[in-house]
Structures are given as structure tokens and as C-alpha cells.
mmCIF file of C-alpha atoms in Angstrom:
data_model
loop_
_atom_site.group_PDB
_atom_site.id
_atom_site.type_symbol
_atom_site.label_atom_id
_atom_site.label_comp_id
_atom_site.label_asym_id
_atom_site.label_seq_id
_atom_site.Cartn_x
_atom_site.Cartn_y
_atom_site.Cartn_z
ATOM 1 C CA MET A 1 24.776 8.640 17.511
ATOM 2 C CA ASP A 2 27.799 6.462 17.734
ATOM 3 C CA ALA A 3 31.303 7.862 16.942
ATOM 4 C CA TRP A 4 32.610 7.007 13.586
ATOM 5 C CA ASP A 5 36.033 5.307 13.356
ATOM 6 C CA PHE A 6 36.629 6.674 9.782
ATOM 7 C CA SER A 7 36.568 3.292 8.297
ATOM 8 C CA PRO A 8 35.367 2.740 4.678
ATOM 9 C CA PRO A 9 31.751 1.538 4.074
ATOM 10 C CA PRO A 10 31.316 -2.314 3.709
ATOM 11 C CA THR A 11 31.301 -3.599 0.003
ATOM 12 C CA SER A 12 27.954 -3.881 -1.934
ATOM 13 C CA ASP A 13 26.940 -5.592 -4.981
ATOM 14 C CA LEU A 14 24.857 -2.807 -6.027
ATOM 15 C CA GLY A 15 26.359 -0.376 -8.655
ATOM 16 C CA ASP A 16 26.178 3.180 -8.503
ATOM 17 C CA HIS A 17 23.085 3.684 -10.346
ATOM 18 C CA ASP A 18 21.353 0.374 -9.127
ATOM 19 C CA VAL A 19 18.463 0.332 -6.774
ATOM 20 C CA THR A 20 17.175 -2.150 -4.134
ATOM 21 C CA PHE A 21 14.001 -3.686 -5.423
ATOM 22 C CA VAL A 22 11.093 -3.502 -3.003
ATOM 23 C CA GLY A 23 8.456 -4.969 -5.452
ATOM 24 C CA SER A 24 7.707 -6.081 -8.919
ATOM 25 C CA HIS A 25 4.443 -4.225 -9.681
ATOM 26 C CA LEU A 26 6.192 -2.088 -12.404
ATOM 27 C CA VAL A 27 8.398 -4.706 -14.036
ATOM 28 C CA GLY A 28 8.188 -4.507 -17.686
ATOM 29 C CA LYS A 29 6.502 -1.145 -17.534
ATOM 30 C CA ARG A 30 7.909 2.209 -19.205
ATOM 31 C CA VAL A 31 7.053 5.273 -17.311
ATOM 32 C CA ALA A 32 7.549 8.818 -18.532
ATOM 33 C CA LEU A 33 8.331 11.224 -15.719
ATOM 34 C CA LEU A 34 7.533 14.746 -16.671
ATOM 35 C CA VAL A 35 9.223 17.396 -14.638
ATOM 36 C CA THR A 36 7.675 20.929 -14.595
ATOM 37 C CA GLY A 37 8.767 24.219 -13.110
ATOM 38 C CA GLY A 38 7.868 23.991 -9.475
ATOM 39 C CA ILE A 39 10.315 23.965 -6.432
ATOM 40 C CA ALA A 40 9.084 20.303 -5.836
ATOM 41 C CA ALA A 41 10.998 19.410 -8.967
ATOM 42 C CA PHE A 42 14.187 18.940 -6.892
ATOM 43 C CA LYS A 43 12.385 15.551 -5.601
ATOM 44 C CA ALA A 44 12.004 14.199 -9.109
ATOM 45 C CA PRO A 45 15.124 12.049 -8.807
ATOM 46 C CA LEU A 46 13.903 10.435 -5.745
ATOM 47 C CA VAL A 47 10.612 9.772 -7.383
ATOM 48 C CA ALA A 48 12.364 8.239 -10.486
ATOM 49 C CA ARG A 49 14.442 5.895 -8.144
ATOM 50 C CA ALA A 50 11.290 4.862 -6.206
ATOM 51 C CA LEU A 51 9.743 3.893 -9.496
ATOM 52 C CA ARG A 52 12.726 1.928 -10.425
ATOM 53 C CA LYS A 53 12.463 0.084 -7.157
ATOM 54 C CA GLN A 54 9.280 -1.445 -8.395
ATOM 55 C CA GLY A 55 10.936 -2.378 -11.669
ATOM 56 C CA ALA A 56 10.007 0.481 -13.803
ATOM 57 C CA ASP A 57 11.938 1.765 -16.820
ATOM 58 C CA VAL A 58 11.788 5.518 -16.301
ATOM 59 C CA VAL A 59 12.595 8.293 -18.966
ATOM 60 C CA ALA A 60 12.542 11.871 -17.786
ATOM 61 C CA PHE A 61 10.930 14.803 -19.773
ATOM 62 C CA ALA A 62 12.024 18.110 -18.273
ATOM 63 C CA SER A 63 10.826 21.760 -19.133
ATOM 64 C CA GLU A 64 13.245 24.660 -19.221
ATOM 65 C CA GLU A 65 11.647 25.919 -16.050
ATOM 66 C CA GLY A 66 11.873 22.492 -14.427
ATOM 67 C CA LEU A 67 15.661 22.413 -15.045
ATOM 68 C CA ARG A 68 15.906 25.682 -12.876
ATOM 69 C CA TYR A 69 15.228 23.234 -9.781
ATOM 70 C CA VAL A 70 16.858 20.077 -10.859
ATOM 71 C CA THR A 71 19.587 19.279 -13.218
ATOM 72 C CA ALA A 72 19.489 17.155 -16.315
ATOM 73 C CA GLU A 73 22.589 15.175 -15.230
ATOM 74 C CA THR A 74 20.785 14.331 -11.884
ATOM 75 C CA LEU A 75 17.592 13.069 -13.742
ATOM 76 C CA GLU A 76 19.851 10.981 -16.075
ATOM 77 C CA TRP A 77 21.721 9.478 -13.092
ATOM 78 C CA SER A 78 18.466 8.639 -11.277
ATOM 79 C CA THR A 79 16.617 7.171 -14.300
ATOM 80 C CA VAL A 80 19.749 5.616 -16.102
ATOM 81 C CA ASN A 81 18.268 7.055 -19.349
ATOM 82 C CA PRO A 82 18.902 10.068 -21.500
ATOM 83 C CA VAL A 83 16.798 13.104 -20.358
ATOM 84 C CA VAL A 84 14.387 14.674 -23.043
ATOM 85 C CA THR A 85 14.858 18.336 -22.734
ATOM 86 C CA ARG A 86 14.089 19.402 -26.418
ATOM 87 C CA LEU A 87 12.149 17.983 -29.263
ATOM 88 C CA THR A 88 14.123 16.827 -32.370
ATOM 89 C CA ALA A 89 13.433 15.136 -35.571
ATOM 90 C CA ALA A 90 13.195 11.798 -33.467
ATOM 91 C CA ALA A 91 9.788 13.144 -32.385
ATOM 92 C CA GLU A 92 10.436 12.212 -28.724
ATOM 93 C CA HIS A 93 6.958 13.514 -27.591
ATOM 94 C CA LEU A 94 5.302 10.720 -29.783
ATOM 95 C CA SER A 95 7.279 7.867 -28.426
ATOM 96 C CA ASP A 96 6.057 5.635 -31.420
ATOM 97 C CA ASP A 97 8.893 3.126 -31.347
ATOM 98 C CA ASP A 98 8.842 2.530 -27.658
ATOM 99 C CA PRO A 99 5.429 3.735 -26.019
ATOM 100 C CA PHE A 100 5.020 4.425 -22.368
ATOM 101 C CA ASP A 101 2.643 2.527 -20.049
ATOM 102 C CA ALA A 102 2.129 5.587 -17.896
ATOM 103 C CA TYR A 103 2.848 9.306 -17.926
ATOM 104 C CA LEU A 104 3.560 10.847 -14.527
ATOM 105 C CA VAL A 105 3.607 14.622 -14.015
ATOM 106 C CA ALA A 106 5.375 15.244 -10.832
ATOM 107 C CA PRO A 107 5.358 18.022 -9.962
ATOM 108 C CA ALA A 108 2.343 19.348 -11.908
ATOM 109 C CA THR A 109 2.271 23.082 -11.759
ATOM 110 C CA TYR A 110 -0.688 25.417 -12.215
ATOM 111 C CA ASN A 111 0.676 26.421 -15.607
ATOM 112 C CA THR A 112 1.033 22.763 -16.852
ATOM 113 C CA ILE A 113 -2.241 21.647 -15.495
ATOM 114 C CA ASN A 114 -4.240 24.398 -17.204
ATOM 115 C CA LYS A 115 -2.360 23.998 -20.639
ATOM 116 C CA MET A 116 -3.129 20.195 -20.424
ATOM 117 C CA ALA A 117 -6.818 20.967 -20.000
ATOM 118 C CA ALA A 118 -6.878 23.606 -22.748
ATOM 119 C CA GLY A 119 -4.905 21.415 -25.140
ATOM 120 C CA ILE A 120 -1.800 23.711 -25.475
ATOM 121 C CA ALA A 121 1.223 22.107 -26.553
ATOM 122 C CA ASP A 122 4.012 24.679 -26.698
ATOM 123 C CA GLY A 123 6.902 22.835 -25.282
ATOM 124 C CA THR A 124 8.716 19.552 -24.639
ATOM 125 C CA VAL A 125 6.562 18.532 -21.659
ATOM 126 C CA THR A 126 3.136 19.882 -22.861
ATOM 127 C CA SER A 127 3.745 18.356 -26.390
ATOM 128 C CA ALA A 128 4.479 14.954 -24.859
ATOM 129 C CA LEU A 129 1.262 15.277 -22.691
ATOM 130 C CA ALA A 130 -0.883 16.204 -25.765
ATOM 131 C CA SER A 131 0.277 12.858 -27.320
ATOM 132 C CA ALA A 132 -0.087 11.004 -24.103
ATOM 133 C CA LEU A 133 -3.810 12.213 -23.772
ATOM 134 C CA GLY A 134 -4.423 11.013 -27.177
ATOM 135 C CA ARG A 135 -3.050 7.535 -26.320
ATOM 136 C CA MET A 136 -4.938 7.453 -23.004
ATOM 137 C CA GLU A 137 -8.216 8.189 -24.849
ATOM 138 C CA GLN A 138 -7.439 5.128 -27.083
ATOM 139 C CA GLY A 139 -6.855 3.030 -23.956
ATOM 140 C CA GLU A 140 -3.005 2.614 -24.616
ATOM 141 C CA THR A 141 -1.570 4.572 -21.561
ATOM 142 C CA LYS A 142 -2.397 6.001 -18.263
ATOM 143 C CA VAL A 143 -1.820 9.773 -17.346
ATOM 144 C CA LEU A 144 -1.214 10.878 -13.718
ATOM 145 C CA VAL A 145 -0.710 14.313 -12.378
ATOM 146 C CA VAL A 146 0.573 15.445 -9.100
ATOM 147 C CA PRO A 147 -0.633 18.960 -8.266
ATOM 148 C CA THR A 148 1.900 20.978 -6.283
ATOM 149 C CA MET A 149 1.468 24.734 -5.748
ATOM 150 C CA HIS A 150 0.797 27.439 -3.220
ATOM 151 C CA GLY A 151 -2.745 27.672 -2.028
ATOM 152 C CA SER A 152 -3.439 31.045 -3.492
ATOM 153 C CA LEU A 153 -3.020 29.426 -6.857
ATOM 154 C CA HIS A 154 -5.851 27.182 -6.349
ATOM 155 C CA ASN A 155 -8.537 29.306 -7.931
ATOM 156 C CA SER A 156 -11.782 28.312 -9.947
ATOM 157 C CA ILE A 157 -9.657 27.952 -13.163
ATOM 158 C CA LEU A 158 -7.364 25.272 -11.674
ATOM 159 C CA THR A 159 -10.394 23.584 -10.221
ATOM 160 C CA ALA A 160 -12.232 23.508 -13.706
ATOM 161 C CA SER A 161 -9.006 22.166 -15.256
ATOM 162 C CA LEU A 162 -8.583 19.398 -12.854
ATOM 163 C CA GLU A 163 -12.265 18.341 -13.233
ATOM 164 C CA ARG A 164 -11.929 18.419 -16.970
ATOM 165 C CA LEU A 165 -8.812 16.166 -16.757
ATOM 166 C CA ASP A 166 -10.384 13.971 -14.245
ATOM 167 C CA ALA A 167 -13.601 13.582 -16.579
ATOM 168 C CA MET A 168 -11.108 12.704 -19.549
ATOM 169 C CA GLY A 169 -9.592 9.766 -17.446
ATOM 170 C CA VAL A 170 -6.538 11.528 -15.996
ATOM 171 C CA ARG A 171 -5.673 10.175 -12.543
ATOM 172 C CA VAL A 172 -5.181 13.265 -10.212
ATOM 173 C CA VAL A 173 -2.945 12.105 -7.297
ATOM 174 C CA PRO A 174 -4.070 13.984 -4.183
ATOM 175 C CA PRO A 175 -1.410 16.292 -2.858
ATOM 176 C CA ARG A 176 -0.154 16.400 0.653
ATOM 177 C CA GLU A 177 -1.720 19.364 2.207
ATOM 178 C CA ASP A 178 0.502 21.437 4.684
ATOM 179 C CA TYR A 179 1.230 25.102 5.377
ATOM 180 C CA GLY A 180 -1.414 26.375 3.014
ATOM 181 C CA LYS A 181 0.154 24.546 -0.007
ATOM 182 C CA HIS A 182 -0.506 21.616 -2.277
ATOM 183 C CA ASN A 183 2.935 19.662 -1.421
ATOM 184 C CA ILE A 184 4.128 16.804 -3.317
ATOM 185 C CA PRO A 185 3.379 13.511 -1.668
ATOM 186 C CA SER A 186 5.946 10.956 -0.541
ATOM 187 C CA GLU A 187 7.727 8.982 -3.266
ATOM 188 C CA GLU A 188 6.128 5.819 -2.026
ATOM 189 C CA ALA A 189 2.551 7.319 -2.178
ATOM 190 C CA ILE A 190 3.117 8.545 -5.712
ATOM 191 C CA VAL A 191 4.447 5.064 -6.839
ATOM 192 C CA ALA A 192 1.598 3.343 -5.193
ATOM 193 C CA GLU A 193 -0.780 5.450 -7.515
ATOM 194 C CA VAL A 194 1.261 4.461 -10.682
ATOM 195 C CA CYS A 195 1.214 0.786 -9.739
ATOM 196 C CA ARG A 196 -2.649 1.082 -9.201
ATOM 197 C CA ALA A 197 -3.137 2.892 -12.624
ATOM 198 C CA VAL A 198 -1.331 0.288 -14.649
ATOM 199 C CA ALA A 199 -2.485 -2.781 -12.681
ATOM 200 C CA THR A 200 -4.265 -5.612 -14.587
ATOM 201 C CA SER A 201 -4.961 -7.719 -11.654
ATOM 202 C CA PRO A 202 -8.535 -9.345 -11.360
ATOM 203 C CA LEU A 203 -8.585 -7.633 -8.034
ATOM 204 C CA ALA A 204 -8.420 -4.202 -9.473
ATOM 205 C CA GLY A 205 -11.530 -2.254 -8.404
ATOM 206 C CA ARG A 206 -12.703 -5.139 -6.132
ATOM 207 C CA ARG A 207 -13.289 -4.345 -2.356
ATOM 208 C CA VAL A 208 -11.349 -6.408 0.096
ATOM 209 C CA LEU A 209 -11.368 -6.171 3.742
ATOM 210 C CA VAL A 210 -8.063 -6.751 5.725
ATOM 211 C CA THR A 211 -7.704 -6.834 9.500
ATOM 212 C CA GLY A 212 -4.360 -6.866 11.464
ATOM 213 C CA GLY A 213 -2.841 -6.139 14.781
ATOM 214 C CA PRO A 214 -3.992 -6.610 18.423
ATOM 215 C CA THR A 215 -7.546 -5.914 19.749
ATOM 216 C CA PRO A 216 -6.972 -4.780 23.307
ATOM 217 C CA VAL A 217 -9.607 -5.327 26.082
ATOM 218 C CA PRO A 218 -9.772 -2.602 28.886
ATOM 219 C CA ILE A 219 -9.345 -3.433 32.452
ATOM 220 C CA ASP A 220 -9.994 0.088 33.615
ATOM 221 C CA ALA A 221 -9.627 3.565 32.052
ATOM 222 C CA VAL A 222 -5.890 3.200 31.924
ATOM 223 C CA ARG A 223 -4.890 -0.509 31.841
ATOM 224 C CA ARG A 224 -5.707 -3.050 29.123
ATOM 225 C CA ILE A 225 -4.940 -6.696 28.144
ATOM 226 C CA THR A 226 -3.286 -7.156 24.788
ATOM 227 C CA ASN A 227 -0.755 -9.417 23.019
ATOM 228 C CA ARG A 228 2.641 -8.968 21.264
ATOM 229 C CA PHE A 229 1.279 -8.778 17.772
ATOM 230 C CA ARG A 230 1.709 -5.508 16.099
ATOM 231 C CA GLY A 231 -0.122 -5.579 12.814
ATOM 232 C CA ARG A 232 2.781 -5.484 10.377
ATOM 233 C CA LEU A 233 1.465 -8.632 8.438
ATOM 234 C CA GLY A 234 -1.976 -7.109 7.998
ATOM 235 C CA ALA A 235 -0.384 -3.767 6.786
ATOM 236 C CA GLU A 236 1.863 -5.878 4.337
ATOM 237 C CA ILE A 237 -1.050 -7.626 2.929
ATOM 238 C CA ALA A 238 -3.103 -4.505 2.540
ATOM 239 C CA VAL A 239 -0.243 -2.793 0.799
ATOM 240 C CA GLU A 240 0.168 -5.684 -1.731
ATOM 241 C CA LEU A 241 -3.551 -5.614 -2.500
ATOM 242 C CA HIS A 242 -3.559 -1.835 -2.798
ATOM 243 C CA LEU A 243 -0.647 -1.893 -5.310
ATOM 244 C CA ARG A 244 -2.659 -4.516 -7.295
ATOM 245 C CA GLY A 245 -5.564 -2.080 -7.614
ATOM 246 C CA ALA A 246 -7.840 -3.453 -5.108
ATOM 247 C CA GLU A 247 -10.060 -1.178 -2.975
ATOM 248 C CA VAL A 248 -8.571 -2.178 0.279
ATOM 249 C CA ARG A 249 -10.213 -1.358 3.680
ATOM 250 C CA LEU A 250 -7.716 -2.197 6.608
ATOM 251 C CA VAL A 251 -8.979 -2.462 10.026
ATOM 252 C CA HIS A 252 -5.860 -1.980 12.095
ATOM 253 C CA GLY A 253 -5.663 -2.921 15.889
ATOM 254 C CA ASP A 254 -4.193 -0.421 18.162
ATOM 255 C CA GLY A 255 -0.462 -1.053 18.507
ATOM 256 C CA ALA A 256 2.912 0.621 18.070
ATOM 257 C CA PHE A 257 3.079 -0.076 14.378
ATOM 258 C CA GLN A 258 1.407 2.295 11.849
ATOM 259 C CA PRO A 259 0.468 1.336 8.235
ATOM 260 C CA PRO A 260 1.575 3.595 5.405
ATOM 261 C CA ALA A 261 -0.693 6.785 5.218
ATOM 262 C CA TRP A 262 -1.563 6.131 1.618
ATOM 263 C CA VAL A 263 -3.414 2.861 2.382
ATOM 264 C CA PRO A 264 -6.904 3.389 3.489
ATOM 265 C CA PHE A 265 -7.069 2.267 7.141
ATOM 266 C CA ARG A 266 -8.954 2.880 10.401
ATOM 267 C CA VAL A 267 -7.691 1.969 13.822
ATOM 268 C CA ALA A 268 -9.653 -0.185 16.246
ATOM 269 C CA ARG A 269 -8.511 0.745 19.808
ATOM 270 C CA THR A 270 -10.381 -1.963 21.438
ATOM 271 C CA TYR A 271 -12.042 -5.399 20.891
ATOM 272 C CA ASP A 272 -15.467 -3.747 20.830
ATOM 273 C CA GLU A 273 -14.283 -1.057 18.347
ATOM 274 C CA TYR A 274 -12.820 -4.006 16.162
ATOM 275 C CA VAL A 275 -16.153 -5.717 15.822
ATOM 276 C CA ASP A 276 -17.909 -2.540 15.078
ATOM 277 C CA ALA A 277 -15.457 -1.622 12.444
ATOM 278 C CA VAL A 278 -15.540 -5.016 10.665
ATOM 279 C CA THR A 279 -19.181 -5.060 10.743
ATOM 280 C CA GLU A 280 -19.399 -1.503 9.297
ATOM 281 C CA GLU A 281 -16.843 -2.124 6.631
ATOM 282 C CA LEU A 282 -18.577 -5.306 5.378
ATOM 283 C CA ASP A 283 -22.072 -3.834 5.541
ATOM 284 C CA ALA A 284 -21.007 -0.598 3.793
ATOM 285 C CA ALA A 285 -20.518 -2.048 0.274
ATOM 286 C CA PRO A 286 -20.389 -5.495 -1.594
ATOM 287 C CA THR A 287 -17.073 -7.000 -0.544
ATOM 288 C CA ALA A 288 -15.211 -9.737 -2.605
ATOM 289 C CA ALA A 289 -13.148 -11.174 0.276
ATOM 290 C CA GLY A 290 -12.028 -10.700 3.880
ATOM 291 C CA ILE A 291 -8.520 -11.464 5.202
ATOM 292 C CA PHE A 292 -8.672 -11.639 9.054
ATOM 293 C CA SER A 293 -5.017 -11.721 10.373
ATOM 294 C CA ALA A 294 -5.813 -9.552 13.434
ATOM 295 C CA ALA A 295 -4.857 -11.148 16.760
ATOM 296 C CA VAL A 296 -8.330 -10.971 18.154
ATOM 297 C CA ALA A 297 -8.707 -11.197 22.047
ATOM 298 C CA ASP A 298 -10.317 -14.400 23.175
ATOM 299 C CA TYR A 299 -11.211 -13.152 26.544
ATOM 300 C CA LYS A 300 -12.111 -9.796 28.206
ATOM 301 C CA PRO A 301 -12.865 -8.630 31.803
ATOM 302 C CA LYS A 302 -16.272 -9.416 32.976
ATOM 303 C CA GLN A 303 -16.326 -5.873 34.449
ATOM 304 C CA VAL A 304 -14.586 -2.838 33.232
ATOM 305 C CA LEU A 305 -13.547 -0.748 36.289
ATOM 306 C CA ALA A 306 -14.053 3.121 36.401
ATOM 307 C CA GLY A 307 -11.225 5.356 36.351
ATOM 308 C CA LYS A 308 -7.773 4.269 37.285
ATOM 309 C CA THR A 309 -7.853 1.536 39.723
ATOM 310 C CA PRO A 310 -5.194 1.670 42.478
ATOM 311 C CA SER A 311 -2.783 -1.203 42.585
ATOM 312 C CA GLY A 312 -3.808 -4.266 44.461
ATOM 313 C CA GLY A 313 -7.321 -4.788 45.683
ATOM 314 C CA ALA A 314 -9.655 -5.106 42.613
ATOM 315 C CA LEU A 315 -6.637 -5.802 40.390
ATOM 316 C CA ASP A 316 -5.550 -8.978 42.429
ATOM 317 C CA SER A 317 -8.087 -11.056 40.705
ATOM 318 C CA ILE A 318 -9.795 -10.241 37.230
ATOM 319 C CA GLU A 319 -12.640 -12.460 36.116
ATOM 320 C CA LEU A 320 -12.483 -12.993 32.438
ATOM 321 C CA VAL A 321 -15.206 -14.125 30.084
ATOM 322 C CA PRO A 322 -14.989 -15.451 26.398
ATOM 323 C CA THR A 323 -15.347 -12.906 23.587
ATOM 324 C CA ALA A 324 -17.666 -13.584 20.433
ATOM 325 C CA LYS A 325 -15.859 -15.128 17.591
ATOM 326 C CA VAL A 326 -15.729 -12.410 15.144
ATOM 327 C CA ILE A 327 -15.217 -14.869 11.996
ATOM 328 C CA ASP A 328 -18.364 -16.614 13.125
ATOM 329 C CA LEU A 329 -20.287 -13.381 13.280
ATOM 330 C CA VAL A 330 -19.110 -12.468 9.862
ATOM 331 C CA ARG A 331 -19.990 -15.770 8.287
ATOM 332 C CA GLN A 332 -23.455 -15.585 9.591
ATOM 333 C CA ARG A 333 -23.903 -12.073 8.176
ATOM 334 C CA HIS A 334 -22.004 -12.690 4.846
ATOM 335 C CA PRO A 335 -22.396 -16.520 4.115
ATOM 336 C CA ASP A 336 -20.772 -15.940 0.557
ATOM 337 C CA LEU A 337 -17.844 -13.876 1.613
ATOM 338 C CA HIS A 338 -14.492 -15.452 0.660
ATOM 339 C CA MET A 339 -12.780 -15.496 4.118
ATOM 340 C CA ILE A 340 -9.096 -16.029 4.889
ATOM 341 C CA THR A 341 -8.621 -16.591 8.523
ATOM 342 C CA PHE A 342 -5.319 -17.224 10.485
ATOM 343 C CA LYS A 343 -4.468 -19.785 13.173
ATOM 344 C CA TYR A 344 -1.312 -19.329 15.237
ATOM 345 C CA GLN A 345 -0.088 -21.924 17.632
ATOM 346 C CA GLU A 346 2.905 -22.840 19.860
ATOM 347 C CA GLY A 347 4.130 -25.974 21.488
ATOM 348 C CA LEU A 348 3.241 -28.532 18.798
ATOM 349 C CA GLY A 349 4.650 -30.128 15.650
ATOM 350 C CA HIS A 350 4.020 -29.552 11.932
ATOM 351 C CA ASP A 351 1.502 -32.430 11.618
ATOM 352 C CA GLU A 352 -0.589 -31.208 14.523
ATOM 353 C CA LEU A 353 -0.661 -27.796 13.089
ATOM 354 C CA MET A 354 -1.857 -28.932 9.729
ATOM 355 C CA ALA A 355 -4.682 -30.965 11.485
ATOM 356 C CA ILE A 356 -5.749 -27.882 13.389
ATOM 357 C CA GLY A 357 -5.568 -25.818 10.165
ATOM 358 C CA HIS A 358 -7.710 -28.331 8.298
ATOM 359 C CA LYS A 359 -10.234 -28.303 11.097
ATOM 360 C CA ARG A 360 -10.372 -24.536 11.106
ATOM 361 C CA LEU A 361 -10.822 -24.682 7.283
ATOM 362 C CA ALA A 362 -13.779 -27.061 7.666
ATOM 363 C CA ALA A 363 -15.320 -24.892 10.296
ATOM 364 C CA LEU A 364 -15.360 -21.908 7.927
ATOM 365 C CA ASP A 365 -18.398 -23.496 6.244
ATOM 366 C CA GLY A 366 -18.102 -21.586 3.040
ATOM 367 C CA PRO A 367 -15.536 -20.355 0.441
ATOM 368 C CA GLY A 368 -12.067 -19.418 1.986
ATOM 369 C CA ALA A 369 -8.664 -20.470 3.216
ATOM 370 C CA VAL A 370 -6.694 -20.713 6.371
ATOM 371 C CA VAL A 371 -3.135 -19.566 7.115
ATOM 372 C CA ALA A 372 -1.670 -21.693 9.678
ATOM 373 C CA ASN A 373 1.775 -21.268 11.471
ATOM 374 C CA ARG A 374 3.507 -21.918 14.811
ATOM 375 C CA GLY A 375 6.010 -20.155 16.791
ATOM 376 C CA GLU A 376 8.548 -23.012 16.530
ATOM 377 C CA GLU A 377 8.796 -22.724 12.617
ATOM 378 C CA SER A 378 10.920 -20.058 11.207
ATOM 379 C CA GLY A 379 13.320 -19.498 8.174
ATOM 380 C CA PRO A 380 17.165 -19.316 8.247
ATOM 381 C CA ASP A 381 16.876 -15.562 8.658
ATOM 382 C CA GLY A 382 14.170 -15.787 11.282
ATOM 383 C CA GLU A 383 11.425 -15.098 8.945
ATOM 384 C CA GLN A 384 7.970 -16.312 9.810
ATOM 385 C CA ILE A 385 6.877 -19.418 8.029
ATOM 386 C CA ALA A 386 3.215 -19.977 7.375
ATOM 387 C CA TRP A 387 1.052 -22.531 5.474
ATOM 388 C CA LEU A 388 -1.986 -21.738 3.227
ATOM 389 C CA LEU A 389 -4.776 -24.330 3.270
ATOM 390 C CA ALA A 390 -7.476 -23.499 0.677
ATOM 391 C CA SER A 391 -11.046 -24.850 0.549
ATOM 392 C CA ASN A 392 -10.636 -25.479 -3.199
ATOM 393 C CA GLY A 393 -8.202 -28.295 -2.342
ATOM 394 C CA GLY A 394 -4.454 -28.787 -3.117
ATOM 395 C CA GLU A 395 -1.509 -29.264 -1.032
ATOM 396 C CA PRO A 396 -0.758 -26.776 1.831
ATOM 397 C CA GLN A 397 1.553 -23.963 0.300
ATOM 398 C CA ARG A 398 4.589 -22.960 2.235
ATOM 399 C CA MET A 399 5.146 -19.180 2.593
ATOM 400 C CA GLU A 400 8.194 -17.570 4.188
ATOM 401 C CA GLY A 401 8.317 -13.916 5.367
ATOM 402 C CA LYS A 402 5.644 -11.312 5.649
ATOM 403 C CA PRO A 403 6.015 -10.083 1.951
ATOM 404 C CA ALA A 404 5.869 -13.578 0.606
ATOM 405 C CA ILE A 405 2.721 -14.257 2.586
ATOM 406 C CA ALA A 406 1.011 -11.133 1.276
ATOM 407 C CA ARG A 407 2.102 -12.048 -2.351
ATOM 408 C CA ALA A 408 0.604 -15.575 -1.849
ATOM 409 C CA LEU A 409 -2.575 -14.435 -0.427
ATOM 410 C CA ALA A 410 -3.180 -11.891 -3.190
ATOM 411 C CA ASP A 411 -2.264 -14.570 -5.864
ATOM 412 C CA HIS A 412 -4.771 -16.852 -4.089
ATOM 413 C CA LEU A 413 -7.509 -14.250 -4.249
ATOM 414 C CA GLU A 414 -6.727 -13.474 -7.911
ATOM 415 C CA ALA A 415 -7.162 -17.171 -8.772
ATOM 416 C CA VAL A 416 -10.453 -17.826 -6.900
ATOM 417 C CA LEU A 417 -11.905 -14.358 -7.733
ATOM 418 C CA ALA A 418 -10.971 -14.045 -11.409
#
């Protein structure tokens, strides 16, 4: 750690209560955050701010037991709204004048979960939940619970309550299992579930395959040939689709970057594993689209050497042979799949890139699009610039930066799959 010179922090345009937006999936959405009496309640302010980072308007409801672990002032600071701690003549539990799009119980204790399932409304939080369940059954809101408790409390009564709530339509967010406990997941994982619950995208419930990262080819048991791409773009695309409610399957090439644990993904450690993974995922269930951003190896050693080969000798010259084009294999097996493929080039101009992109688009021989980019083209902040060329026509769409590319591809899929 560098020594501090005791200087004040740099100025910022953010106010004391403001958050830095990381997305817009909850813009225009009101979320009730219900805080119950578990030790994990101390993380509720972090959950509130994470919801706000996606644009949500958050109102906290807190039980007396919940306020043993987090103060009303902290919840008010993190939500920038008054905290509901008791019910008054305003009937706060009904929220008739300004209804909520989602109710999030985080943490959800053993006591609260069982009361919900039994229909008991004996306090601020449980009364609000009784009304929420009624609105949910009428299709007016979503209800999510995040179970957090010691493992000894997970008995048959709790299981039956969770099953009953699940059957009613309550979204049970899987806890983070550790040290014999149901721990509260990360704030990002919880927010992702809220985004998915309220998503109205045409992609919601649609299965989409995404690939990203390198696909190394082995030379021997230790060495391998790979490239500098890490898979961040593929992960960014998978996250965007996941938040819009798509059933994403990410095949991630083995590299230094790891996607978020709350996005379904599998790691392909070699080119051969990558081919097998793509084939298995597409054959496993009907898939609406495939986005192939992985930097797939074009060549592999003709012979993989056994063990660790000593330096020199056999390593002085390695004979390479072309690999099979995975996108061609996919098109043969799944001719109707909407495919988005990527073409990266260096050492050429924009017009040449567009010509190559259109040639790749024609070669798809089916529904899809091509993302073309070149190493020489970047934005003022060094962000990657790419161009989307679609088989349904139109001018190439300029995209700058990985988040913008991910949003544009999701928008494209929404338009063609709606």
C-alpha cells in the first residue's frame, strides 16, 4: 500500500446519497426492501444501494427485530426514502397510492418465511407481505425471498414453507452456502434476481448461448498456444442477457478473467473442450440464438507431446494444422439458429473491415449478424469500437465499449426474436 500524504480526496459530482449507475434495468421500478431480524440485516443498506445503482426507487420496511441489526437512519440514508417501521392510518402495508413492482425480503428469516407461508400478518413486514402476495397472485407485482439462517434451522417445516411459496409464484433466491449456514448472497447476485423477476424483455425465458475468451490448444502436458483475449466481452454480453431474463448459457474459454458466479457458465480449458461444450449446450435444449465472441484457435499442433517436453529438441519446430470452424459446425447442426459471430482484424482500414464483415455475414448462410472490429479503431477513452452488421439489412451500427456492445446485441436479439 502506498503511503498517504494526508491530502483531501478529489472533488466529485456525486452527492452524499448518490450512487454511480451500473445499469438501467430497474429504472422506473419501485422496490420494497423488507428487512427482518437476522444478523444479515446489517447488509441491507448495501443491497439498497445496489438496487439503486440499477435505477430502482427503494423503500425499506423494517421489523423491530431487524432494527436490532441495522438502524432506521442507515436504511433511510441508503434508500433516500423514509423507512416504514410501523403501520399508521396511511396503511403503508397496502401501498395503494404508489404500488411496488417488486418486494424483496432480504434477509428472510426462518420466522418470516414460515409466517408468509401460513398467512400470518402480525407486524409491519408480515402485513406488507400479506398484501404483496395478494398483488402477486393478481399479476401486479413480484415477491422474492432470500433465506438466511443457520443450517440447524433448515428443517422439514422450512422446506415445506419454501415449497409452498415457490408453488404460489414467490421467487426463492438461492442462498450462498458456507460454514453450515444459508448466507446472504452478494448484493450483485440479489439485484440480478430482482432484475430478472421484473424483466419484460422478449428474451425473458428464451435460451441463448454465449461464448467468450480464448480456446487454448495444448503443445504438451504443460505448454499451450493461446491468445491475449480474456473473455470480458463474452461475460458482459451474458450478464446483459441474464439481467433481461434470458436463460443464458455461457461457454467461457480458459483465461485469467472469471465471469460473475451468478451467471450460469462453464469453462472450456482447450479448443476440444470448447467444441464439445458448444455442441452439448445447443443439443441440450431449444436455443433461440448463439453469440460466438470466443477467440477460437485457428490452428493446433499436429501432435500433442506427452508429459513436459524439455526445452529445445521437439519444441524447436511445431507442426500446426487448421482447426475445424466451429460456427460452420453449428450452422450444419442448427440451420435455423440466429447466430451472431465476431470478426477481428488488424492492419487494415474501415472500408476493408466492412467488406470482410459483409463477406462473413453472407457466409453465415442463415439468420444472424456479424460484429466486426479492428485493433486500430478505438474511442477517445481507449474503448473498443465495433460495428454490427445484420442479415436483415440496414446500415452498420457503431458500438463503443463492451457494455454498449452487450446492450446493442441484446437489443438486436429482442428485435429479431420478439
